[in-house]
Amino acid sequence: MTTGSASPAPSSFLELRDLRIHFPTEDGLVKSVDGLSFKLDRGKTLGIVGESGSGKSVTSLGILGLHKGGRAKISGEIWLDGEELVGASPDHVRTLRGKKMAMIFQDPLSSMHPFYTVGAQIVEAYRIHHDVSKAVARKHAIDMLGRVGIPQPDKRVDSYPHEFSGGMRQRAMIAMALSCDPELLIADEPTTALDVTVQAQILDLMLDLQREFNSALIVITHDLGVVAELSDDILVMYGGKCIEYGSADDIFYRPEHPYTWGLLGSMPRLDREPTERLLPIKGTPPSLINVPSGCAFNPRCPYRDRTGGKATTEVPQLLETEGGHLVRCHMPREERRAIWENEIKPMMEGQ
Amino acid sequence: MSHRADEGGAGVSAPEALLSVQNLQKHFPVTKGLLKRQVGAVRAVDGVSFDVRKGETLGLVGESGCGKSTTGRLVTRLMEPTGGKIFFEGHDITHMSQSKIRPLRRDIQMIFQDPYSSLNPRHTVGAIVGAPFRIQGVQTEQGTKKAVQELLELVGLNPEHYNRYPHEFSGGQRQRIGIARTLALKPKMIIADEPVSALDVSIQAQVVNLLEDLQNELGLTYVIVAHDLSVIRHISDRVAVMYLGKIVELADRKGLYESPMHPYTNALMSAVPIPDPARRKDRERIRLQGDVPSPLNPPPACRFHTRCWKAQAICKTEEPPLAELAPGHQVACHFPENADKVTAPAAAKIAQNVEDALHPKKPVA
């Protein structure tokens, strides 16, 4: 916030600069997001991948300004369409939510009000941003429900959330998020609660709608398959930090961080011959209160001995290796590439 | 994943079957009004038959509400079946009384999905993993504590954590505690209901590898219930695909994943997102319309016909039987995909069935 007003507005639609969101707790400071920077243009999709506790959801809530007024300590800059949001007043950010930016939450059952009809909830959001009569807003709600593929939208608009199936609820949630044509849409685990066939429908729907509105989309998920389907760029988070950032091709075909290798190797794949064994990452994700010193990944990293003793003493920098591909690792670039090409890749492709 | 040599040949009454399930049914009554008059039934499991052979892993896969978890719970007799038969090692255990089933619980154990709700938060790990010994009255050679510590070590936990409580462990570690508990009495068969779906990706792989190691070491037989097709393919020898309370396809892993015959199986597989950005452009995905119908009022005949792109008139009137269309590959469909794999006699039989349904023979006067 100290430098917030000084630096010039960026050219990208959304830009995060060194965003930090820390929560003071009785046990210590939880550094949920610790120095995150990225850019996103309209019409593009960014996938944020990470395990539970990596800070990916806190990031999204932070962009929406939902940590304002709480106990969170937020610093850094969030630029949305030429406007800085970290220093903005909560009331002002509130007016942006819904119209400028909107969010699709993971669990549609707990993020919709069980007491009001689905239609009433969409109408409410719409009327906050548009000065229209209830009848017009209702018509818009029916229109939106139809757009996301809910059958008989004129009847279902009066249903309660519990009367919808999981897939329909998620559609209603998407309809609600899109009702004011947001320019930035954040989807936090949009399909995790859904079955695969419904997941496929929802992913297609999100792609279609994004094309139609030309909005910027952030997809937060732990499912690398979903990320590969949707994203232009991918950001891998670990322990509150970005550890690798690049185009979808960079991350899937030329990953350079041992954690990204671990994620790819942990996942059984349908498109390849089954390997005899999965290649898991040993250990468990770190607690954000007590992030390991040096590289946060070092206790789980099989290559920690190759860093020349820097693994536990020095936090690695996020450096560019080639063409916008950023990696946070102590190992030299040539060594990382050699390990990927000669060790990891052949193993994942099943010998 | 041992004993892969005997893949194929999915005959219902194979002699070496450890568990045999025949036409299993579970209907949950739906009641209405003060007098609890029964107005209908949710047919959660509606005529399911399969065998599980010693040492193999059978995967049960399907979407939510298809009855896969209920099947798992029926087999472990945590629920009372409405109809059908369950044989374990040749003994009929379908309606065995609770007192008689208790000794059998040593042989059939269950791993639950949610490691946060399946462990008692007020008990130490020692008490949780030692509970089976206490309940079954099993005397261990060097005392329960020693036995529990050995189990903890077996599943990759620190034996010194004996006196800790579940909340001190992460999700993956809790799942290991659950696995240690199921292994306590050296069971012959383990039913695992979504054993890894609540875990992070990197931890999932650890638990999957652990399950495989334990199977090789202890000669276990698994029935794994899961919704994740890629996990199921990795871990199973044979796979059964369920839809609305019925098995629509049952085959060995290779047959099922390389040449799926039931349209539903095809749709499921094409719906799985593939972690390969290059594939998203040229992929042809089968888009299924709508949701799974309610099991309260399932569609007549073939239950998939409301969402199937191959459905014809016969699918709405005649239920396709689960028939062996290729060696070791059972499918319940009138118009199977990958028809080149269907054996000639089976193909002739399907054609005959369709023919009969379209032009019913006039009764001989």
XYZ file of C-alpha atoms in Angstrom:
716
model
C 0.000 0.000 0.000
C 2.933 2.284 0.578
C 3.986 2.192 -3.030
C 0.465 1.625 -4.362
C -0.356 5.107 -5.590
C 3.141 5.849 -6.848
C 3.588 3.254 -9.578
C 1.846 3.777 -12.908
C -1.246 1.908 -13.992
C -0.418 -1.170 -16.030
C -1.538 -1.892 -19.552
C -3.001 -5.318 -18.710
C -6.620 -5.674 -17.675
C -5.685 -7.298 -14.379
C -2.298 -7.091 -12.781
C -1.141 -8.216 -9.356
C 2.100 -6.790 -8.032
C 3.736 -8.417 -5.064
C 0.409 -9.183 -3.388
C 0.728 -10.352 0.212
C -2.169 -11.491 2.346
C -1.155 -12.392 5.896
C -3.396 -13.436 8.748
C -2.253 -12.852 12.321
C -3.359 -15.776 14.488
C -2.669 -16.933 18.017
C -0.132 -19.398 16.714
C 1.696 -16.935 14.532
C 1.472 -15.134 11.238
C -0.091 -17.181 8.440
C 1.385 -16.045 5.162
C -1.331 -17.330 2.870
C -0.198 -15.297 -0.123
C 3.378 -14.123 -0.032
C 4.464 -11.955 -2.906
C 2.332 -12.944 -5.873
C 2.519 -11.108 -9.198
C 0.828 -11.863 -12.509
C -0.956 -10.238 -15.423
C -4.106 -11.227 -17.248
C -5.700 -9.761 -20.363
C -9.304 -9.775 -21.484
C -10.356 -12.928 -23.261
C -7.533 -14.915 -21.680
C -7.654 -17.647 -19.079
C -5.220 -18.124 -16.247
C -5.182 -21.434 -14.384
C -3.948 -21.396 -10.799
C -2.887 -24.846 -9.609
C -1.905 -25.931 -6.140
C -2.725 -28.212 -3.261
C -4.872 -27.317 -0.293
C -3.241 -24.564 1.718
C -1.167 -23.230 -1.132
C -2.991 -19.913 -1.026
C -4.871 -20.163 -4.290
C -8.332 -19.482 -2.885
C -7.106 -16.681 -0.621
C -5.689 -15.027 -3.724
C -9.044 -15.053 -5.443
C -10.887 -13.715 -2.425
C -8.209 -11.060 -2.124
C -8.751 -9.893 -5.704
C -12.471 -9.623 -5.022
C -11.701 -7.591 -1.911
C -13.427 -10.079 0.360
C -10.640 -9.926 2.937
C -11.127 -6.224 3.481
C -12.293 -5.252 6.916
C -11.230 -8.570 8.376
C -8.044 -9.316 10.237
C -6.042 -9.906 7.109
C -3.016 -7.759 6.454
C -2.987 -7.016 2.740
C -0.153 -5.315 0.903
C 0.951 -5.032 -2.692
C -1.115 -3.855 -5.605
C -4.088 -5.208 -7.500
C -4.782 -3.287 -10.688
C -8.104 -3.995 -12.348
C -8.776 -2.050 -15.523
C -6.592 0.867 -14.454
C -7.840 0.997 -10.896
C -5.880 0.018 -7.818
C -7.943 -2.108 -5.435
C -5.778 -2.797 -2.389
C -5.899 0.849 -1.363
C -9.510 1.375 -2.438
C -12.294 1.633 0.110
C -14.334 -1.506 0.836
C -17.474 0.307 -0.284
C -15.958 1.121 -3.626
C -14.751 -2.447 -4.200
C -18.232 -3.600 -3.311
C -19.666 -1.674 -6.231
C -17.224 -3.441 -8.542
C -18.220 -6.905 -7.394
C -20.872 -8.388 -9.602
C -20.451 -6.013 -12.518
C -16.716 -5.687 -12.951
C -15.705 -8.968 -11.367
C -17.590 -12.008 -10.182
C -16.842 -15.358 -8.686
C -18.061 -18.916 -9.089
C -17.623 -20.774 -5.840
C -16.761 -24.416 -5.390
C -19.740 -25.626 -3.456
C -22.953 -24.237 -4.892
C -25.078 -25.647 -2.094
C -23.351 -23.671 0.630
C -22.801 -20.540 -1.415
C -26.460 -20.016 -2.287
C -29.006 -18.913 0.245
C -31.276 -21.880 0.997
C -34.160 -19.598 1.977
C -34.603 -17.718 -1.281
C -35.470 -19.009 -4.708
C -32.689 -19.185 -7.262
C -34.445 -16.520 -9.291
C -34.677 -14.137 -6.357
C -30.944 -14.419 -5.771
C -30.098 -13.635 -9.388
C -32.602 -10.766 -9.442
C -31.056 -9.261 -6.336
C -27.561 -9.191 -7.833
C -28.856 -7.755 -11.082
C -30.906 -4.989 -9.509
C -27.986 -3.774 -7.405
C -26.152 -2.840 -10.570
C -29.055 -2.030 -12.868
C -31.894 0.342 -12.181
C -34.669 -1.852 -13.492
C -38.031 -3.095 -12.266
C -38.409 -6.520 -10.655
C -40.244 -7.804 -13.712
C -37.407 -6.856 -16.054
C -34.815 -8.345 -13.709
C -36.817 -11.544 -13.457
C -36.947 -11.778 -17.207
C -33.198 -11.348 -17.289
C -32.798 -14.088 -14.654
C -34.895 -16.473 -16.752
C -32.835 -15.552 -19.786
C -29.585 -16.261 -17.924
C -30.809 -19.605 -16.596
C -31.742 -20.579 -20.126
C -28.322 -19.528 -21.401
C -26.510 -21.821 -18.986
C -28.666 -24.730 -20.098
C -31.225 -25.167 -17.366
C -34.351 -26.757 -18.853
C -37.638 -24.886 -18.470
C -35.986 -21.771 -17.020
C -39.325 -19.971 -16.664
C -40.418 -22.619 -14.175
C -37.105 -23.321 -12.486
C -36.551 -19.660 -11.703
C -38.937 -20.134 -8.792
C -37.194 -23.244 -7.447
C -35.111 -23.293 -4.295
C -31.456 -24.329 -4.425
C -32.187 -27.684 -2.767
C -34.569 -28.571 -5.568
C -31.717 -28.448 -8.073
C -29.262 -31.245 -8.734
C -25.559 -30.569 -8.203
C -24.906 -29.789 -11.853
C -27.942 -27.522 -12.141
C -26.956 -25.675 -8.985
C -23.517 -25.039 -10.404
C -25.155 -23.762 -13.593
C -27.401 -21.478 -11.560
C -24.308 -20.268 -9.745
C -22.655 -19.505 -13.086
C -25.825 -17.742 -14.259
C -25.725 -15.621 -11.130
C -22.053 -14.769 -11.599
C -22.608 -13.859 -15.251
C -25.864 -11.979 -14.780
C -24.130 -8.588 -14.864
C -21.637 -9.498 -17.617
C -18.538 -9.304 -15.402
C -15.288 -8.498 -17.128
C -13.285 -10.655 -14.751
C -14.623 -14.039 -13.723
C -12.916 -16.089 -11.035
C -13.911 -19.739 -10.787
C -12.691 -21.440 -7.618
C -12.779 -25.200 -8.139
C -15.830 -24.787 -10.386
C -16.285 -28.481 -11.125
C -14.757 -30.315 -8.181
C -18.128 -31.171 -6.660
C -19.492 -32.462 -9.963
C -19.554 -35.752 -11.827
C -17.357 -36.059 -14.890
C -20.121 -35.907 -17.478
C -21.562 -32.810 -15.834
C -18.070 -31.388 -15.398
C -17.561 -31.675 -19.144
C -20.790 -29.738 -19.753
C -19.798 -26.989 -17.330
C -16.290 -26.641 -18.789
C -17.746 -26.313 -22.292
C -20.244 -23.784 -20.997
C -17.562 -21.660 -19.363
C -15.492 -21.653 -22.558
C -18.514 -20.663 -24.661
C -19.515 -17.877 -22.308
C -15.990 -16.550 -22.090
C -15.789 -16.359 -25.856
C -19.112 -14.549 -25.956
C -18.313 -11.935 -23.311
C -14.555 -11.717 -23.939
C -14.014 -11.694 -20.196
C -10.829 -12.538 -18.363
C -11.095 -15.859 -16.553
C -9.149 -17.207 -13.598
C -9.658 -20.899 -12.943
C -8.455 -22.186 -9.596
C -8.200 -25.925 -9.284
C -6.078 -28.851 -8.192
C -7.086 -30.823 -11.301
C -4.411 -30.525 -13.969
C -6.830 -31.935 -16.527
C -9.267 -29.067 -16.035
C -6.415 -26.574 -16.259
C -5.156 -28.090 -19.492
C -8.627 -27.843 -21.025
C -9.193 -24.202 -20.185
C -6.016 -22.248 -19.612
C -3.796 -20.095 -21.786
C -1.380 -19.509 -18.934
C -0.790 -21.517 -15.767
C 0.498 -20.451 -12.381
C 1.613 -23.147 -9.941
C 1.419 -22.153 -6.287
C 3.152 -23.713 -3.335
C 3.292 -22.407 0.223
C 1.756 -19.051 -0.724
C 4.215 -18.365 -3.525
C 4.240 -18.784 -7.260
C 6.845 -21.444 -7.991
C 6.304 -21.753 -11.717
C 4.479 -19.672 -14.279
C 4.205 -20.134 -18.008
C 1.989 -20.927 -20.957
C 0.037 -24.181 -20.834
C 2.637 -25.694 -23.165
C 5.474 -24.575 -20.885
C 3.928 -26.193 -17.843
C 2.890 -29.452 -19.492
C 5.718 -30.015 -21.955
C 8.674 -28.150 -20.424
C 8.071 -27.917 -16.683
C 11.187 -27.010 -14.760
C 10.197 -27.041 -11.099
C 10.456 -30.329 -9.157
C 7.042 -29.656 -7.589
C 5.390 -29.368 -10.993
C 7.089 -32.648 -11.970
C 5.691 -34.174 -8.818
C 2.163 -33.007 -9.594
C 2.356 -34.371 -13.126
C 3.803 -37.677 -11.907
C 1.231 -38.106 -9.147
C -1.645 -38.156 -11.504
C -2.809 -41.315 -13.235
C -3.699 -40.464 -16.819
C -6.245 -41.898 -19.179
C -4.452 -40.787 -22.308
C -1.346 -42.871 -21.740
C -0.510 -46.461 -21.071
C -0.770 -47.023 -17.324
C 2.569 -46.869 -15.554
C 3.380 -49.545 -13.003
C 3.632 -47.027 -10.201
C 2.696 -43.435 -9.651
C 5.508 -41.055 -8.755
C 4.206 -39.242 -5.710
C 5.801 -36.336 -3.892
C 6.945 -37.540 -0.494
C 5.767 -35.798 2.656
C 2.871 -33.409 3.026
C 2.190 -29.796 2.038
C 3.695 -27.326 4.540
C 1.747 -25.523 7.195
C 1.597 -21.849 6.307
C 2.405 -20.844 9.880
C 5.646 -22.675 9.753
C 6.839 -22.507 6.163
C 10.191 -24.296 5.786
C 13.116 -21.907 5.646
C 14.763 -21.320 2.312
C 12.849 -22.943 -0.520
C 9.426 -23.906 0.869
C 9.521 -27.123 -1.138
C 12.934 -28.266 0.107
C 11.799 -30.931 2.643
C 9.899 -32.721 -0.131
C 12.308 -32.058 -2.957
C 14.331 -35.028 -4.245
C 16.915 -32.651 -5.723
C 17.602 -30.523 -2.675
C 21.211 -31.728 -2.545
C 21.889 -30.230 -5.946
C 21.356 -26.639 -4.878
C 24.793 -26.135 -3.380
C 23.454 -25.917 0.163
C 21.121 -23.037 -0.634
C 17.916 -25.077 -0.277
C 17.373 -24.370 3.405
C 19.058 -20.995 3.696
C 17.922 -18.900 0.780
C 14.510 -18.352 -0.774
C 14.976 -18.863 -4.519
C 14.012 -16.063 -6.882
C 11.283 -16.390 -9.462
C 13.378 -16.029 -12.593
C 12.613 -16.200 -16.270
C 14.100 -19.184 -18.050
C 12.764 -18.508 -21.533
C 9.960 -16.584 -23.207
C 7.949 -15.590 -20.146
C 8.362 -18.960 -18.434
C 9.197 -18.242 -14.774
C 10.649 -20.757 -12.318
C 11.522 -20.445 -8.639
C 14.318 -22.959 -8.147
C 17.934 -22.928 -7.023
C 19.067 -25.479 -9.566
C 20.664 -24.029 -12.704
C 18.457 -23.990 -15.778
C 20.540 -26.527 -17.732
C 20.410 -28.998 -14.875
C 16.615 -28.681 -14.511
C 16.131 -29.221 -18.212
C 18.432 -32.204 -18.235
C 16.574 -33.810 -15.322
C 13.214 -33.262 -17.014
C 14.315 -34.602 -20.381
C 16.390 -37.546 -19.149
C 14.734 -38.653 -15.917
C 11.214 -37.383 -15.360
C 9.722 -37.365 -18.841
C 10.703 -40.945 -19.784
C 9.409 -42.211 -16.450
C 6.023 -40.564 -16.876
C 5.602 -41.839 -20.367
C 5.831 -45.370 -19.015
C 9.366 -46.382 -19.931
C -2.150 -55.545 -8.646
C -0.728 -59.003 -8.328
C -2.187 -62.103 -9.952
C -2.694 -60.305 -13.172
C -2.041 -63.541 -15.013
C -5.637 -64.662 -14.772
C -7.218 -61.694 -16.500
C -10.172 -62.418 -18.712
C -12.926 -64.958 -18.331
C -15.503 -63.100 -16.244
C -17.824 -66.043 -15.795
C -20.312 -65.441 -12.993
C -19.588 -68.676 -11.189
C -15.816 -68.853 -11.473
C -14.672 -71.353 -8.855
C -11.958 -69.235 -7.310
C -14.348 -66.371 -6.510
C -13.776 -65.029 -3.027
C -16.899 -62.945 -3.173
C -19.859 -63.603 -5.364
C -22.762 -61.226 -5.656
C -25.905 -62.286 -7.442
C -28.743 -60.014 -8.445
C -28.164 -57.816 -5.409
C -30.839 -55.229 -4.669
C -31.277 -52.437 -2.208
C -34.432 -50.361 -2.242
C -34.859 -47.528 0.235
C -38.535 -46.999 0.993
C -39.955 -43.529 0.537
C -42.733 -42.837 3.011
C -45.330 -40.150 3.228
C -47.740 -38.874 5.848
C -48.322 -39.667 9.481
C -48.724 -43.372 8.985
C -45.484 -43.615 7.005
C -47.282 -45.182 4.117
C -44.770 -46.314 1.559
C -45.267 -44.386 -1.637
C -42.243 -45.562 -3.543
C -38.694 -46.775 -3.314
C -35.321 -45.451 -4.292
C -33.792 -48.287 -6.217
C -30.239 -47.543 -5.231
C -28.965 -50.942 -6.274
C -31.188 -52.870 -8.599
C -29.907 -56.254 -9.626
C -26.139 -56.249 -9.548
C -24.077 -59.392 -10.106
C -20.322 -59.767 -10.058
C -17.542 -61.955 -8.766
C -14.363 -60.938 -7.055
C -11.492 -63.373 -7.381
C -8.828 -63.929 -4.807
C -5.985 -61.447 -5.040
C -7.533 -59.204 -7.676
C -8.775 -55.651 -7.547
C -12.247 -54.930 -8.808
C -13.065 -51.290 -9.472
C -16.635 -50.052 -9.200
C -16.973 -46.781 -11.036
C -19.862 -44.472 -11.806
C -21.330 -41.070 -11.144
C -22.923 -40.002 -7.895
C -26.163 -41.796 -7.194
C -25.329 -44.833 -9.332
C -25.298 -47.124 -6.297
C -21.600 -47.900 -6.155
C -21.171 -46.923 -2.509
C -24.370 -48.709 -1.527
C -23.045 -51.841 -3.239
C -19.865 -51.571 -1.175
C -21.835 -51.218 2.022
C -24.128 -54.117 1.174
C -21.192 -56.405 0.537
C -19.704 -55.553 3.926
C -23.197 -56.040 5.373
C -23.308 -52.553 6.813
C -26.721 -52.484 5.170
C -29.345 -55.144 4.809
C -29.934 -56.117 1.165
C -33.503 -56.026 -0.157
C -32.917 -58.937 -2.480
C -30.298 -61.066 -4.122
C -27.472 -63.112 -2.672
C -23.975 -62.457 -1.373
C -21.563 -65.350 -1.042
C -18.236 -64.996 0.712
C -15.922 -67.989 0.343
C -18.933 -70.007 -0.685
C -21.015 -69.136 2.396
C -24.261 -67.270 2.003
C -23.912 -64.130 4.105
C -26.864 -62.248 2.634
C -29.024 -62.217 5.719
C -26.652 -63.509 8.348
C -27.492 -62.188 11.823
C -25.284 -59.601 13.475
C -23.862 -62.077 15.980
C -22.954 -64.514 13.252
C -21.513 -61.884 10.977
C -19.112 -60.553 13.593
C -16.430 -63.242 13.148
C -16.678 -62.586 9.440
C -15.785 -58.941 9.890
C -12.224 -60.096 10.404
C -12.157 -61.170 6.809
C -14.022 -58.259 5.207
C -12.938 -54.778 6.153
C -13.733 -51.345 4.846
C -11.784 -48.140 4.156
C -13.954 -45.050 4.238
C -13.858 -41.962 2.100
C -13.585 -39.191 4.613
C -10.597 -39.526 6.945
C -11.990 -36.648 9.013
C -15.252 -38.270 10.021
C -14.294 -41.942 10.118
C -11.892 -41.636 13.057
C -13.153 -40.911 16.563
C -11.611 -37.555 17.542
C -11.570 -38.478 21.229
C -9.577 -41.666 20.797
C -5.842 -41.898 20.369
C -4.414 -43.534 17.306
C -3.479 -46.483 19.485
C -7.073 -46.932 20.612
C -8.426 -46.539 17.065
C -6.077 -48.995 15.415
C -6.268 -51.350 18.408
C -10.059 -51.358 18.495
C -10.450 -54.353 16.167
C -8.318 -56.482 18.537
C -10.417 -55.418 21.500
C -13.772 -55.929 19.804
C -12.869 -59.281 18.336
C -11.114 -60.424 21.503
C -7.938 -61.208 19.631
C -4.844 -61.872 21.715
C -1.660 -60.714 20.065
C 1.674 -62.240 20.925
C 3.416 -59.244 22.371
C 0.432 -57.219 23.425
C -1.840 -54.906 21.506
C 0.509 -51.950 21.656
C 3.274 -53.769 19.855
C 0.834 -54.999 17.213
C -0.549 -51.516 16.658
C 2.923 -50.059 16.314
C 3.795 -52.657 13.724
C 0.659 -51.724 11.800
C 1.507 -48.042 11.940
C 4.923 -48.809 10.572
C 3.413 -50.944 7.828
C 1.335 -48.045 6.508
C 4.232 -45.607 6.737
C 3.440 -43.793 9.967
C 5.749 -43.208 12.872
C 5.036 -45.892 15.554
C 5.842 -43.333 18.227
C 2.692 -41.445 17.317
C 0.722 -44.129 19.149
C -0.619 -41.690 21.735
C -1.563 -38.873 19.398
C -5.080 -37.862 18.438
C -6.459 -37.770 14.881
C -6.509 -33.969 14.701
C -2.731 -33.947 14.960
C -2.455 -35.625 11.582
C -2.944 -34.417 8.029
C -5.594 -35.869 5.709
C -3.220 -38.323 4.076
C -1.904 -39.514 7.412
C -5.430 -39.976 8.721
C -6.261 -42.081 5.717
C -3.221 -44.196 6.583
C -4.563 -44.586 10.128
C -7.848 -45.809 8.644
C -5.948 -48.258 6.471
C -3.922 -49.498 9.463
C -7.191 -50.167 11.299
C -8.605 -52.214 8.440
C -5.408 -54.254 8.284
C -5.362 -55.056 12.008
C -7.109 -58.405 11.753
C -5.402 -59.491 8.534
C -8.543 -59.374 6.400
C -8.903 -61.321 3.172
C -10.872 -58.645 1.419
C -10.972 -54.863 1.727
C -13.749 -52.686 0.374
C -12.464 -49.154 -0.132
C -15.096 -46.480 -0.679
C -13.450 -43.516 -2.464
C -10.187 -44.074 -0.572
C -8.315 -41.160 -2.153
C -10.910 -38.672 -3.347
C -10.662 -36.471 -0.241
C -6.889 -36.147 -0.550
C -4.568 -33.771 -2.373
C -3.139 -34.941 -5.681
C 0.363 -35.629 -4.395
C -1.043 -37.475 -1.362
C -3.468 -39.468 -3.527
C -0.530 -41.008 -5.321
C 1.095 -41.965 -2.019
C -2.044 -43.740 -0.809
C -2.619 -45.472 -4.149
C 0.957 -46.773 -4.052
C 0.492 -47.872 -0.427
C -2.661 -49.832 -1.312
C -0.790 -51.577 -4.115
C 2.192 -52.407 -1.916
C -0.044 -53.836 0.795
C -1.847 -55.964 -1.747
C 1.410 -57.430 -3.010
C 2.736 -57.976 0.479
C -0.348 -59.372 2.173
C -2.179 -60.946 -0.759
C -5.254 -58.793 -0.275
C -8.329 -58.684 -2.454
C -9.753 -55.239 -3.102
C -13.063 -53.828 -4.189
C -12.388 -50.143 -4.877
C -15.349 -47.835 -5.232
C -14.461 -44.532 -6.889
C -15.703 -41.954 -9.333
C -12.297 -41.152 -10.780
C -11.776 -43.190 -13.929
C -8.042 -42.644 -14.076
C -7.464 -43.773 -10.487
C -9.643 -46.819 -11.125
C -7.688 -47.700 -14.230
C -4.432 -47.400 -12.390
C -5.382 -49.657 -9.524
C -7.888 -52.212 -10.868
C -7.573 -55.537 -12.609
C -11.217 -55.571 -13.624
C -13.670 -52.701 -13.720
C -17.448 -52.544 -13.408
C -19.214 -49.413 -14.628
C -22.489 -48.661 -12.880
C -25.362 -46.470 -13.950
C -28.524 -45.946 -11.911
C -28.206 -49.043 -9.779
C -27.101 -51.434 -12.483
C -23.834 -52.619 -13.944
C -23.733 -51.575 -17.583
C -20.286 -52.902 -18.387
C -17.856 -55.233 -16.659
C -14.510 -56.143 -18.155
C -10.838 -56.456 -17.456
C -8.999 -53.175 -17.366
C -7.455 -53.388 -20.789
C -10.660 -54.363 -22.541
C -12.706 -51.701 -20.821
C -10.373 -48.784 -21.342
C -9.168 -49.671 -24.814
C -12.447 -50.730 -26.359
C -15.353 -49.651 -24.190
C -18.594 -51.049 -25.605
C -21.367 -49.392 -23.642
C -22.181 -45.878 -24.859
C -22.224 -44.669 -21.257
C -18.686 -45.915 -20.676
C -17.604 -44.139 -23.843
C -19.244 -40.927 -22.697
C -17.638 -41.156 -19.264
C -14.183 -41.639 -20.721
C -14.488 -38.850 -23.221
C -15.635 -36.512 -20.454
C -12.456 -36.913 -18.405
C -10.296 -33.826 -18.934
C -6.938 -34.773 -20.365
C -3.889 -32.995 -18.990
C -2.440 -32.258 -22.395
C -3.064 -28.806 -23.863
C -2.407 -30.006 -27.412
C -5.275 -32.450 -27.243
C -8.009 -29.987 -26.422
C -8.386 -28.709 -29.970
C -8.798 -31.960 -31.834
C -10.712 -33.781 -29.166
C -14.175 -34.949 -29.877
C -16.081 -35.085 -26.689
C -19.357 -36.885 -26.316
C -21.678 -34.393 -24.722
C -24.285 -36.090 -22.627
C -27.435 -34.107 -22.178
C -28.904 -33.388 -18.774
C -28.308 -35.113 -15.473
C -28.621 -38.654 -14.233
C -32.371 -39.388 -13.836
C -33.714 -39.903 -10.342
C -33.386 -43.461 -9.040
C -36.819 -42.935 -7.509
C -38.327 -43.251 -10.917
C -35.703 -44.676 -13.255
C -36.420 -44.778 -16.985
C -37.927 -48.086 -18.125
C -35.959 -50.766 -19.972
C -32.432 -49.518 -20.656
C -31.911 -46.838 -18.044
C -29.482 -44.921 -20.151
C -31.810 -44.426 -23.105
C -32.863 -40.904 -22.031
C -29.308 -39.634 -22.503
C -28.020 -42.066 -25.123
C -27.337 -40.882 -28.666
C -27.720 -44.403 -30.037
C -31.064 -45.113 -28.416
C -33.794 -46.549 -30.594
C -37.333 -47.746 -29.985
C -36.191 -51.076 -28.565
C -34.162 -49.373 -25.843
C -37.347 -47.925 -24.365
C -39.185 -51.220 -24.242
C -36.663 -54.012 -23.819
C -34.010 -54.087 -21.154
C -30.680 -55.267 -22.541
C -29.208 -58.115 -20.473
C -25.649 -57.967 -19.165
C -24.170 -60.413 -21.662
C -20.652 -61.512 -22.454
C -20.076 -59.932 -25.867
C -16.350 -60.550 -26.002
C -14.228 -62.883 -23.872
C -14.360 -61.534 -20.329
C -16.267 -58.445 -21.397
C -19.870 -58.136 -20.239
C -22.040 -55.363 -21.617
C -25.696 -54.463 -21.211
C -26.500 -52.741 -24.486
C -28.512 -53.389 -27.658
C -26.173 -51.358 -29.830
C -22.658 -51.696 -28.429
C -19.749 -49.563 -29.595
C -16.495 -51.110 -30.816
C -18.612 -53.752 -32.486
C -15.597 -55.330 -34.184
C -14.588 -56.782 -30.825
C -17.948 -58.509 -30.346
C -17.728 -62.245 -30.925
C -19.840 -63.636 -33.745
C -22.288 -65.685 -31.655
C -22.852 -62.741 -29.317
C -23.445 -60.400 -32.241
C -25.964 -62.814 -33.723
C -27.732 -63.005 -30.384
C -27.961 -59.225 -30.068
C -29.315 -58.964 -33.595
C -31.857 -61.668 -32.786
C -32.977 -59.813 -29.643
C -33.444 -56.579 -31.564
C -35.267 -58.424 -34.320
C -37.583 -60.126 -31.831
C -38.427 -56.853 -30.169
C -39.159 -55.070 -33.416
C -41.223 -57.840 -34.960
C -42.686 -59.947 -32.195
C -43.464 -63.418 -33.459
C -47.142 -64.063 -33.781
C -48.272 -66.573 -31.211
C -48.746 -69.972 -32.806
C -52.450 -70.641 -32.871
